[in-house]
mmCIF file of C-alpha atoms in Angstrom:
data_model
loop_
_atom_site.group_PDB
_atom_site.id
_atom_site.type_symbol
_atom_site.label_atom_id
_atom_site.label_comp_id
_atom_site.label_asym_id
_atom_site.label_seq_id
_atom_site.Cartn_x
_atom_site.Cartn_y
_atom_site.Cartn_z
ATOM 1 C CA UNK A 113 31.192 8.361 -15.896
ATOM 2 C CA UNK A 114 29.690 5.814 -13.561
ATOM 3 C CA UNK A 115 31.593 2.114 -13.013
ATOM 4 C CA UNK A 116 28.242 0.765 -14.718
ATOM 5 C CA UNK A 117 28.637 3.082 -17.690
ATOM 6 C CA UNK A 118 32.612 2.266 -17.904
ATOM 7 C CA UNK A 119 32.105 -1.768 -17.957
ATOM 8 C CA UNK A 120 29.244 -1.141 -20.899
ATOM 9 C CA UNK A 121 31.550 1.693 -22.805
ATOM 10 C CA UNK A 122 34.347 -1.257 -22.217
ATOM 11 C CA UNK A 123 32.174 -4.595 -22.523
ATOM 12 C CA UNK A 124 29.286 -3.988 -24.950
ATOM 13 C CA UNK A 125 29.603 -0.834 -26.377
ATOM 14 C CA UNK A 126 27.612 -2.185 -29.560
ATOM 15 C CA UNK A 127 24.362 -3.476 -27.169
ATOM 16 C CA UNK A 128 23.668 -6.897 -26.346
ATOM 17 C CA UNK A 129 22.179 -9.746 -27.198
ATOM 18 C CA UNK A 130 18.836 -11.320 -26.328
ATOM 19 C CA UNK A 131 18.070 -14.699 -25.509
ATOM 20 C CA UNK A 132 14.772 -16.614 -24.516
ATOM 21 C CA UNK A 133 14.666 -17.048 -21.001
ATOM 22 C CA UNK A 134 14.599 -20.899 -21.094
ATOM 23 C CA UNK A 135 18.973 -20.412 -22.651
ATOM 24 C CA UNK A 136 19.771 -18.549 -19.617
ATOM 25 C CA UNK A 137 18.614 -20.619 -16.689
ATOM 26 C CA UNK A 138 17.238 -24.144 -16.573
ATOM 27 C CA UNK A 139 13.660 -24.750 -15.656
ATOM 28 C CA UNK A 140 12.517 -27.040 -13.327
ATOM 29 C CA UNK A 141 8.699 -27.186 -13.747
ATOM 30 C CA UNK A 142 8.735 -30.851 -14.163
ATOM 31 C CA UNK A 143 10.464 -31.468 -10.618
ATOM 32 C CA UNK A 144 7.151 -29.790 -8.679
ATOM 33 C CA UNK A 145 5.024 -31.657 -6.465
ATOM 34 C CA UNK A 146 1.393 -30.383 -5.601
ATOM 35 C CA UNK A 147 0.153 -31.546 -2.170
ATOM 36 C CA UNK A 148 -3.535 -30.786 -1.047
ATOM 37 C CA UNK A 149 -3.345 -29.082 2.659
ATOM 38 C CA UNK A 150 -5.001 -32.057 3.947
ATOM 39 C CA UNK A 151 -2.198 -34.247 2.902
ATOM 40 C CA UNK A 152 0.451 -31.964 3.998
ATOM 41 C CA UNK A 153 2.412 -33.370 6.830
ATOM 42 C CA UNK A 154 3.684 -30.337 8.844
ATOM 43 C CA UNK A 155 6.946 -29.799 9.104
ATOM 44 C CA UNK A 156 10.009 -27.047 8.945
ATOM 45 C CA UNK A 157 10.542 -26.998 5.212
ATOM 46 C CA UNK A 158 8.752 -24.233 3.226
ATOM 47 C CA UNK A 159 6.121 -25.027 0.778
ATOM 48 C CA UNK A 160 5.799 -22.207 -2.237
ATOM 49 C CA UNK A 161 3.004 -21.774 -4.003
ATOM 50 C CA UNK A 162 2.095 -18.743 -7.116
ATOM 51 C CA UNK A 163 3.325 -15.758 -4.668
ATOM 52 C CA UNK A 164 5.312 -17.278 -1.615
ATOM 53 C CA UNK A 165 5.420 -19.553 1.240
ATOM 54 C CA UNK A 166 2.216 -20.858 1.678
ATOM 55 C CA UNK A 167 2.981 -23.425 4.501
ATOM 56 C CA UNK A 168 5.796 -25.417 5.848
ATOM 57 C CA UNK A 169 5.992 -29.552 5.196
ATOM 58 C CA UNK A 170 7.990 -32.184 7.142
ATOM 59 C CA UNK A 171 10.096 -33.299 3.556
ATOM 60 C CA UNK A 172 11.535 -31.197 0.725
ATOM 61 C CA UNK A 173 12.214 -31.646 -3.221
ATOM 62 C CA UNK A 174 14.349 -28.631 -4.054
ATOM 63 C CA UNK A 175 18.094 -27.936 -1.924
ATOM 64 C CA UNK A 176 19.522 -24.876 -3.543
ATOM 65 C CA UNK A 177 19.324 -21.420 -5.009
ATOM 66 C CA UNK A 178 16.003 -20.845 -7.096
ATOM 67 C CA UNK A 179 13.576 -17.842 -8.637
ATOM 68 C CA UNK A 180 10.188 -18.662 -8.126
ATOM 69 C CA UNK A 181 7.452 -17.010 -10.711
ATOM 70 C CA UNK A 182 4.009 -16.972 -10.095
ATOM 71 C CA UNK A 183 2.638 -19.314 -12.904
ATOM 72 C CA UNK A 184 -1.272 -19.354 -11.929
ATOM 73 C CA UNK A 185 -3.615 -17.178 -9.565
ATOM 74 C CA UNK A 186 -2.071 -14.504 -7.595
ATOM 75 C CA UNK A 187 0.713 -14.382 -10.756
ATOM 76 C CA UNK A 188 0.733 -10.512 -11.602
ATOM 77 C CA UNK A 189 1.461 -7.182 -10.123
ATOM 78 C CA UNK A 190 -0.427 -3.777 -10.276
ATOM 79 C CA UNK A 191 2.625 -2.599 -12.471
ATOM 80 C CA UNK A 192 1.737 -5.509 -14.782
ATOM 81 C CA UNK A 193 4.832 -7.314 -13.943
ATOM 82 C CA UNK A 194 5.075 -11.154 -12.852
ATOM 83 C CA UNK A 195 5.400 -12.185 -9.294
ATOM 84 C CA UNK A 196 8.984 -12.996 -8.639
ATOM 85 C CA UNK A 197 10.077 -14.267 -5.045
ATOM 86 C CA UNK A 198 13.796 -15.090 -4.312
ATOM 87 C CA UNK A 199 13.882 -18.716 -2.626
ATOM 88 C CA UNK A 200 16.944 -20.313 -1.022
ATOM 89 C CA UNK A 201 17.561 -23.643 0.717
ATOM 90 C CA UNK A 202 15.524 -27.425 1.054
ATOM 91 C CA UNK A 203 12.177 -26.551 -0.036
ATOM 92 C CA UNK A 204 8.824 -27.607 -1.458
ATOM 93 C CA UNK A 205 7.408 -26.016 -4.372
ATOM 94 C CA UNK A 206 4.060 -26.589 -5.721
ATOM 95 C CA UNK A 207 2.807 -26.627 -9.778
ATOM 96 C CA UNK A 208 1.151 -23.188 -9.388
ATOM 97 C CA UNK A 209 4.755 -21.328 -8.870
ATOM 98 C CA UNK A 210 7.580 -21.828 -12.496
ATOM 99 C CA UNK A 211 10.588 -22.308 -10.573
ATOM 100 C CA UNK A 212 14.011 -22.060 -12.178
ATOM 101 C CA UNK A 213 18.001 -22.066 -11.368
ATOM 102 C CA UNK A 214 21.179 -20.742 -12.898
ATOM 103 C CA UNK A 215 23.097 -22.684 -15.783
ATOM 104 C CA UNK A 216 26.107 -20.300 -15.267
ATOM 105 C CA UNK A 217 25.136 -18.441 -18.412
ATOM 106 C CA UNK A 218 23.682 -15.511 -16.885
ATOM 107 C CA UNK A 219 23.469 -14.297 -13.214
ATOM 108 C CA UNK A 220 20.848 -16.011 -11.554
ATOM 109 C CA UNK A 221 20.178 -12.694 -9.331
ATOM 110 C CA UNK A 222 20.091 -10.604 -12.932
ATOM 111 C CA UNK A 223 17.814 -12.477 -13.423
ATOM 112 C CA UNK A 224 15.660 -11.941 -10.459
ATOM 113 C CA UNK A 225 15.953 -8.434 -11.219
ATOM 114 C CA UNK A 226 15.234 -8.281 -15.002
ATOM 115 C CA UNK A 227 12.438 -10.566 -14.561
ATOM 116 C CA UNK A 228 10.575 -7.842 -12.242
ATOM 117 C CA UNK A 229 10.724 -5.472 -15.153
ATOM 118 C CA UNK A 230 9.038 -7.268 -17.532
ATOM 119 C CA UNK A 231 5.211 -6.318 -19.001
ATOM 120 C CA UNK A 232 3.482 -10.039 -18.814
ATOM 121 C CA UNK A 233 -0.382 -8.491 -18.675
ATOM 122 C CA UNK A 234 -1.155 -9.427 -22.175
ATOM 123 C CA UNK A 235 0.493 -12.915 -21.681
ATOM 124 C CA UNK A 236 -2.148 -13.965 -18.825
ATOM 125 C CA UNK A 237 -5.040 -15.374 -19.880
ATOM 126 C CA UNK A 238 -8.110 -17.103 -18.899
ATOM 127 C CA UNK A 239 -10.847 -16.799 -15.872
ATOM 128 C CA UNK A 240 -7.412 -17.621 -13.294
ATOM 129 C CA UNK A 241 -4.988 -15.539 -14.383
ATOM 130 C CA UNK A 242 -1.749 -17.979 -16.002
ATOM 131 C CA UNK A 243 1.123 -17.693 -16.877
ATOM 132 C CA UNK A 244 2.083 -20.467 -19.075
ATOM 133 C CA UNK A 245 4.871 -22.489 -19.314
ATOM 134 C CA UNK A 246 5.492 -21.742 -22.596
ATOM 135 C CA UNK A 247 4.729 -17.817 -22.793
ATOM 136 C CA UNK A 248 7.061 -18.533 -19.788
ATOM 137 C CA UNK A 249 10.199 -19.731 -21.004
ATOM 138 C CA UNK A 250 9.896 -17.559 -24.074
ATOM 139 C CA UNK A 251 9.955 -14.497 -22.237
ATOM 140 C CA UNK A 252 13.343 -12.402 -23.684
ATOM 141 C CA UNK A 253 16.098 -11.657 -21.668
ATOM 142 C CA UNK A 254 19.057 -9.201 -22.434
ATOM 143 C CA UNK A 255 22.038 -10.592 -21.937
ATOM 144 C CA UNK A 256 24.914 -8.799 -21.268
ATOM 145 C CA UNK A 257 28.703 -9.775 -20.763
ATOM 146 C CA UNK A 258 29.052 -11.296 -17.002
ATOM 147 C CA UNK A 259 31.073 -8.043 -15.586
ATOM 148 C CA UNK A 260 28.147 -5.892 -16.644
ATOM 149 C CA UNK A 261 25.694 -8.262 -15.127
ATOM 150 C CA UNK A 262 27.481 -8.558 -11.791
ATOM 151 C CA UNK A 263 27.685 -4.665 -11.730
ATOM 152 C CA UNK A 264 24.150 -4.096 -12.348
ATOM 153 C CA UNK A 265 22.914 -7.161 -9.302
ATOM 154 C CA UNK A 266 25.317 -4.794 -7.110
ATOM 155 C CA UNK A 267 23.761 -1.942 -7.203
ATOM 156 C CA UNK A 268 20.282 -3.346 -7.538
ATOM 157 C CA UNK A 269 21.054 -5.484 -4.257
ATOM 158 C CA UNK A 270 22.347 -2.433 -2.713
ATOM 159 C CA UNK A 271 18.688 -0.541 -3.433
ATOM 160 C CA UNK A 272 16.614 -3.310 -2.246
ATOM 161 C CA UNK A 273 18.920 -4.027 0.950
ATOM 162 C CA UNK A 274 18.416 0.380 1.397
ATOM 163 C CA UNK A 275 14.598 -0.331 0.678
ATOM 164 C CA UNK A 276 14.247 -2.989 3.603
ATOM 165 C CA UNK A 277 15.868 -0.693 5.651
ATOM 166 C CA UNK A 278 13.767 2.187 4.947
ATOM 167 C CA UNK A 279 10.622 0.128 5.118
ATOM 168 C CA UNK A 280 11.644 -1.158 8.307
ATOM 169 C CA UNK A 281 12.252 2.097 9.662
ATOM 170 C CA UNK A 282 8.936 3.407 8.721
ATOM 171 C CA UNK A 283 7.124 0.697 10.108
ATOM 172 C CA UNK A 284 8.899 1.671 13.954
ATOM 173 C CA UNK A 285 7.898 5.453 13.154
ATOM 174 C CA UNK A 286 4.632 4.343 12.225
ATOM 175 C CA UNK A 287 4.218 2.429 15.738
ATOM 176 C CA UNK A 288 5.813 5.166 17.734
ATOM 177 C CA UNK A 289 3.180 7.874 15.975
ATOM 178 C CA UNK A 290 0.319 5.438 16.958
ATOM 179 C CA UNK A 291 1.996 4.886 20.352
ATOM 180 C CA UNK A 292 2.279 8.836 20.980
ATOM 181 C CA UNK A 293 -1.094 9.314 19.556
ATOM 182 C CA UNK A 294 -3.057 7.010 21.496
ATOM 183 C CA UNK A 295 -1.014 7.918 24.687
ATOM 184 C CA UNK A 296 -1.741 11.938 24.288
ATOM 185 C CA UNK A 297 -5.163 11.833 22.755
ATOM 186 C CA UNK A 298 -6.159 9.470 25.704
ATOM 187 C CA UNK A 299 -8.112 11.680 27.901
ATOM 188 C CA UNK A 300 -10.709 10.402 30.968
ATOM 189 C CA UNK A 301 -14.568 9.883 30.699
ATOM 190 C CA UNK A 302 -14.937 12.273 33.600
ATOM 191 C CA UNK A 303 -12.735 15.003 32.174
ATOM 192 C CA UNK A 304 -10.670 17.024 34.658
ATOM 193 C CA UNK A 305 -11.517 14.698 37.173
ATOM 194 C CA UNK A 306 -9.458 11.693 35.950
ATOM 195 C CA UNK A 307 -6.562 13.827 34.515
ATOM 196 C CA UNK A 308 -6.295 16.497 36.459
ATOM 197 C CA UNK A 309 -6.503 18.900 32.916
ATOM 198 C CA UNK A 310 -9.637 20.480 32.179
ATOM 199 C CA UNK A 311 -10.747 18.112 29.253
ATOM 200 C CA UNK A 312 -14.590 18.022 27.877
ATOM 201 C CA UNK A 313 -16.393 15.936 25.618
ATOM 202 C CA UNK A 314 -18.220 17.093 22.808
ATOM 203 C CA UNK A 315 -20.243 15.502 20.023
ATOM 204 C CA UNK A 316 -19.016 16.034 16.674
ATOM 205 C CA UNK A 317 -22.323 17.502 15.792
ATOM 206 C CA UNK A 318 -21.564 20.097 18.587
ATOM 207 C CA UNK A 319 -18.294 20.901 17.043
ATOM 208 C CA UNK A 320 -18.596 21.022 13.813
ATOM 209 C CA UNK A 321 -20.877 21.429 10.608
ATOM 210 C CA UNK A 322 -20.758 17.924 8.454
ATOM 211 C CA UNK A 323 -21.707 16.938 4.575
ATOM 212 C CA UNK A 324 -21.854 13.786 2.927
ATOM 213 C CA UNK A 325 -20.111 13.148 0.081
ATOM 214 C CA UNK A 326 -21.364 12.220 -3.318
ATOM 215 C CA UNK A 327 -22.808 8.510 -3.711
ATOM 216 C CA UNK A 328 -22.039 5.950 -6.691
ATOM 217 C CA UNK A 329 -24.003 8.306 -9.144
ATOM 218 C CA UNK A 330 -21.478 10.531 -9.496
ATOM 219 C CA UNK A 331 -19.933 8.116 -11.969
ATOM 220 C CA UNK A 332 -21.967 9.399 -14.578
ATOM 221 C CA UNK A 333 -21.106 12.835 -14.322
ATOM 222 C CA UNK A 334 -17.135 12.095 -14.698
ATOM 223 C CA UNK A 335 -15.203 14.469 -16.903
ATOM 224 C CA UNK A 336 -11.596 14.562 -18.390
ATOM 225 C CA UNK A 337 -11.103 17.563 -16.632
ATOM 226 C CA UNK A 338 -13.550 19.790 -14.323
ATOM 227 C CA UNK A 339 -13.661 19.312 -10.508
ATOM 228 C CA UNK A 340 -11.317 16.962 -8.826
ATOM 229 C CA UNK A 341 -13.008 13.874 -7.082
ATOM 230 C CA UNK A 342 -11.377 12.528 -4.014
ATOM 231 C CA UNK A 343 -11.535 9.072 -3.741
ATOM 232 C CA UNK A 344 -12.044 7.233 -0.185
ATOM 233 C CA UNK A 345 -9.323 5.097 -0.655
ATOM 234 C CA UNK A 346 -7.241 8.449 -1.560
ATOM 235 C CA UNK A 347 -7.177 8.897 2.053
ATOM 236 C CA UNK A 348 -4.383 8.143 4.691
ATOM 237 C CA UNK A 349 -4.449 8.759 8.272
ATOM 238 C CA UNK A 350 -3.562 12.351 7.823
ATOM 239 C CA UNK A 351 -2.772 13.148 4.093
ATOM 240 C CA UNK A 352 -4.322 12.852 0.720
ATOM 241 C CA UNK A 353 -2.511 10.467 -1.458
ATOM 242 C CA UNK A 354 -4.277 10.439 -5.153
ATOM 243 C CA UNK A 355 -4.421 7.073 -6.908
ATOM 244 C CA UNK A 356 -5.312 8.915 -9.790
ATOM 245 C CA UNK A 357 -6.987 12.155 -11.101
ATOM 246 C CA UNK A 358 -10.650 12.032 -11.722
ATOM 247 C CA UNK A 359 -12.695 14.696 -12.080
ATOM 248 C CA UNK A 360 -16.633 15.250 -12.675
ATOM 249 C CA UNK A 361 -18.050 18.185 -14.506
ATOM 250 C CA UNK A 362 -18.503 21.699 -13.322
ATOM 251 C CA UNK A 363 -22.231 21.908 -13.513
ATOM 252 C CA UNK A 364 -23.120 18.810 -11.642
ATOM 253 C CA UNK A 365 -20.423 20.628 -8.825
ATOM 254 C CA UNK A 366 -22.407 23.995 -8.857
ATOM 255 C CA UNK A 367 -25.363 21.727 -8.043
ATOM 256 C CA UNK A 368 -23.405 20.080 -5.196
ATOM 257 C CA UNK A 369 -21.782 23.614 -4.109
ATOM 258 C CA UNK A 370 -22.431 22.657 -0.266
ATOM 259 C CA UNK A 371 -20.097 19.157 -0.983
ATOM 260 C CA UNK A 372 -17.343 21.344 -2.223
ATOM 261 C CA UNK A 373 -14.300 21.147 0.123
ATOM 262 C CA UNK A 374 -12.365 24.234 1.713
ATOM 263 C CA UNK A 375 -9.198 24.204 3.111
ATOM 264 C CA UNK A 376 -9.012 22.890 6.660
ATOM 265 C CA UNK A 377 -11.877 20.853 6.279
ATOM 266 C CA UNK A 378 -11.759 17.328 7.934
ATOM 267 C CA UNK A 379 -12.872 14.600 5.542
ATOM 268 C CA UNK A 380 -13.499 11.240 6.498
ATOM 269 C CA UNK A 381 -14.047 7.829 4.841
ATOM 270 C CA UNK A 382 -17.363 6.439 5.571
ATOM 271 C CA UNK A 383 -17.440 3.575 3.347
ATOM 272 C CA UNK A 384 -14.042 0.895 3.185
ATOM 273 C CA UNK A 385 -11.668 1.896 5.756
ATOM 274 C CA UNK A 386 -13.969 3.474 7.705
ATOM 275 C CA UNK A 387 -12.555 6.894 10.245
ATOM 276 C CA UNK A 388 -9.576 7.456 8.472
ATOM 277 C CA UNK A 389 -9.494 10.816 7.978
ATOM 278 C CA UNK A 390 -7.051 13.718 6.910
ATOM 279 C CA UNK A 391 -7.371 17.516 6.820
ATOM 280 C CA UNK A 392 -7.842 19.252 3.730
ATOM 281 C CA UNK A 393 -5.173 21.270 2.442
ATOM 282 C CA UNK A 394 -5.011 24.482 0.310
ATOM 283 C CA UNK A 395 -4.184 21.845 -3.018
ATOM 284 C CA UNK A 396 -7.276 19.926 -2.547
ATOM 285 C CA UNK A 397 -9.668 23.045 -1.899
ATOM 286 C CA UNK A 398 -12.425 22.988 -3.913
ATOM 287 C CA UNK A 399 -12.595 19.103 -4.783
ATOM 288 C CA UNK A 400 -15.513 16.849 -3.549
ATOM 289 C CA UNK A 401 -14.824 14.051 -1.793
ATOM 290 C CA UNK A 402 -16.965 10.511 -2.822
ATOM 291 C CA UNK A 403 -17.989 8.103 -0.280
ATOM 292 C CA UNK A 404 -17.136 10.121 2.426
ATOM 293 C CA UNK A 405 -17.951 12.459 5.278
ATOM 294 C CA UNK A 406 -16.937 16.200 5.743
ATOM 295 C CA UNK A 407 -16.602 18.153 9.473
ATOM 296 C CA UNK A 408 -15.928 21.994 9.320
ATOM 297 C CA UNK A 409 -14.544 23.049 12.873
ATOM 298 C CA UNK A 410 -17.198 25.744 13.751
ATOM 299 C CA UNK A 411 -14.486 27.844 16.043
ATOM 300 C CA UNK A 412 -11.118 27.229 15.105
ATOM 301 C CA UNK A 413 -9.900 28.583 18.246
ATOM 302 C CA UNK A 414 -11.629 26.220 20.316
ATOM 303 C CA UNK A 415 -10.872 23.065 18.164
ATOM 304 C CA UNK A 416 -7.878 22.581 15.713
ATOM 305 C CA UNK A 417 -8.681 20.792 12.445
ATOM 306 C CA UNK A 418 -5.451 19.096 12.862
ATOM 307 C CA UNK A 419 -5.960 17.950 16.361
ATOM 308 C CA UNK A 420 -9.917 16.365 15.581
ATOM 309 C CA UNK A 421 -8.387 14.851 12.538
ATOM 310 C CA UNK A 422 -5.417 13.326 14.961
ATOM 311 C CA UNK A 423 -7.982 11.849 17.081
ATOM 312 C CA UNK A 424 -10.466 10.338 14.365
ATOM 313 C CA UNK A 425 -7.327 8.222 13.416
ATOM 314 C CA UNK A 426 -6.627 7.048 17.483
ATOM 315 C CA UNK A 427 -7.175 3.210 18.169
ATOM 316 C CA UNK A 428 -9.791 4.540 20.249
ATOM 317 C CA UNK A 429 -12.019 6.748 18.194
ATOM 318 C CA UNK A 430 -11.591 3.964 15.571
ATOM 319 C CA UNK A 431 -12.836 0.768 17.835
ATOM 320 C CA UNK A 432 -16.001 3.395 18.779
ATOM 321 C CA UNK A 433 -16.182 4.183 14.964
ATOM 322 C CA UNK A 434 -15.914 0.211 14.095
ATOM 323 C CA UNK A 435 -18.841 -0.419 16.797
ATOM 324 C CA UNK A 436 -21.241 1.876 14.311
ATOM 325 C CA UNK A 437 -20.722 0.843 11.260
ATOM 326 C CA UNK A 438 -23.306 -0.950 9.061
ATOM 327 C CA UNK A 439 -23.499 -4.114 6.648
ATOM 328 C CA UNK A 440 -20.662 -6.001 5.149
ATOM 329 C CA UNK A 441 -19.605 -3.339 3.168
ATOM 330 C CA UNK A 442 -18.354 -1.057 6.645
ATOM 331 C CA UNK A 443 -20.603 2.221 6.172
ATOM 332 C CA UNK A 444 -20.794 4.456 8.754
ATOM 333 C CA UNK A 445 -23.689 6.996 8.277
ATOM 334 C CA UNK A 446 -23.744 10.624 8.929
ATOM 335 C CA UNK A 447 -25.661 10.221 12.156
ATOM 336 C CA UNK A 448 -23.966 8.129 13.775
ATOM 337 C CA UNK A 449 -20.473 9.815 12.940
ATOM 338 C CA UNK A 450 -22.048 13.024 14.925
ATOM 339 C CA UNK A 451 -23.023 11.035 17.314
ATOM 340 C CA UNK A 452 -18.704 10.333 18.425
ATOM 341 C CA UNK A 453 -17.807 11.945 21.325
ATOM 342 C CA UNK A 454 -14.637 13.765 21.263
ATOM 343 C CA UNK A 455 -12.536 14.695 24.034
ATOM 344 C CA UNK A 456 -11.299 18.813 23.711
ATOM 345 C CA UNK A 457 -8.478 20.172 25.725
ATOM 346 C CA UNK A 458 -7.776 23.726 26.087
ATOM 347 C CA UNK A 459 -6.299 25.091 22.796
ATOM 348 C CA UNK A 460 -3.156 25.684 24.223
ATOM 349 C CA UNK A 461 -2.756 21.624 24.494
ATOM 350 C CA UNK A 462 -3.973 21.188 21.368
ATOM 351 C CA UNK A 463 -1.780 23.498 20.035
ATOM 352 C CA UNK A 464 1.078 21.006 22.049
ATOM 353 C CA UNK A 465 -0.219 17.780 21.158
ATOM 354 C CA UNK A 466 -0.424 18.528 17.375
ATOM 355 C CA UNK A 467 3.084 19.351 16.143
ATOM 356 C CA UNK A 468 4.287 16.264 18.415
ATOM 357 C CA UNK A 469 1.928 13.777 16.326
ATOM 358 C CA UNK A 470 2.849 16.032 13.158
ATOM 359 C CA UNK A 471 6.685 15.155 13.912
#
């Protein structure tokens, strides 16, 4: 039996009680100041708006511990939850952000933490999303016995300091990959001749056979289950990552056989974020991609899938991708995408350079 699970067995082993939120913390609403930016006098206090710091102003109105909740705008999260934002110190809050502090009822960090976990999408309403003041302070909080609460903050504290940790690790791995990347796939114009390796450039089209993907009628073919569609913005510099599972039907997918996708294809996004590309791998085999662009390596023992897809994602395939694309909307066409000239080493250095970017 966990501590947790010892202090509830001990402390409310009959459940708690629930409270509005407005008897477990006092709100401060009618404290905030709105200032228009051009009135703002710059300054080193922070100024909180509906998600966070907005700017920072020469004077201050709050000096303490607070939660800030996103009352209007920017005031709701994917998962439906409000946005919550931990603020500490002299600051400046304006009327779009409900700001509260503790009464010594409840933990003012439990509540930071419960707060996140609460559904408020059918409590926003109108053309800006709000959050009102009094859906607000009704919201209902459980409220169990302080040793309990200061049990649960712990551990919850513990995650998110192990989160920010993790985060910021990945972010350094993510900038040593691009470093590594860019520094190995960076090859001369002139080949051999500037490296000393014997590198060539190729044209995609040289390389490889390439398909566009289905366009924005597909939407009327979509099915509860059939043939999985792959999203553009399913794809990360080097994996698929599903936002969800759509699928069209399987006779509009006969008719687009030649989109179908085989394992160790190459696709690419052509329309959003446009070059980032990932290889297909034996789970996604079969599915059609949508608003994007397929390459099949012709000779696989001349050109890895792996290592082409490594070098779409470079800084410098993507500035020469950027320079091609089209409209507002960043679409790069078919043509031009087989236009890129890729640099290919001898297969035995791209069979080096791959598992170091894979690792």
């Amino acid at each position: 039996m966990t501590k947790l699970e010892k202090l509830i067995q001990e402390f409310c082993p009959d459940g708690v009680e629930f409270r509005p939120l407005e008897q477990c913390c006092n709100i401060l609403d009618r404290k905030r100041k709105p200032v228009t930016k051009s009135s703002r006098e710059a300054g080193k206090y922070p100024y909180y708006g509906a998600n966070g710091i907005q700017d920072y102003v020469s004077d201050y109105i709050f000096d303490g511990t607070f939660i800030l909740v996103g009352e209007d705008g920017s005031v709701i999260t994917d998962r439906g939850t409000p946005v919550v934002t931990w603020a500490s110190g002299k600051i400046w809050v304006n009327n779009h952000a409900h700001i509260i502090e503790g009464n010594g009822t409840v933990l003012l960090r439990f509540l930071y933490h419960y707060i996140q976990t609460i559904d408020v999408s059918p409590l926003i309403h109108g053309n800006i999303p709000k959050l009102t003041g009094g859906d607000f302070r009704a919201l209902t909080i459980p409220v169990p016995p302080l040793e309990v609460q200061r049990e649960i903050v712990r551990i919850l504290d513990t995650f998110t300091e192990l989160t920010a940790e993790l985060t910021a690790e990945l972010t350094a791995r993510q900038k040593q990959y691009e470093y590594y990347r860019d520094m190995l796939l960076s090859f001369g114009e002139n080949g051999g001749e500037e490296t000393g390796n014997n590198i060539n450039f190729f044209l995609v089209a040289e390389i490889a056979d390439t398909n566009i993907g289905l366009a924005t009628t597909v939407t009327k073919y979509k099915a509860n289950q059939g043939v999985l569609l792959i999203h553009n913005s399913d794809i990360q510099e080097n994996e698929i990552v599903l936002k969800q599972h759509e699928y069209i039907t399987e006779a509009f997918a006969e008719k687009n056989h030649k989109k179908r996708l085989q394992e160790n294809d190459v696709i690419t996004v052509h329309t959003g974020d446009v070059g980032t590309s990932a290889v297909i791998s034996k789970e996604y085999a079969g599915a059609i991609g949508f608003t994007t662009i397929t390459s099949r390596i012709r000779n696989p023992q001349k050109v890895l899938p792996e290592y082409f897809c490594h070098y779409l994602n470079s800084h410098r395939c993507k500035a020469e991708i950027a320079s091609m694309t089209i409209s507002d909307r960043s679409n790069l066409n078919q043509n031009c995408f087989e236009k890129l000239r890729i640099p290919i080493p001898p297969i035995d250095e791209q069979r080096r350079i791959v598992p170091i970017l894979d690792h």
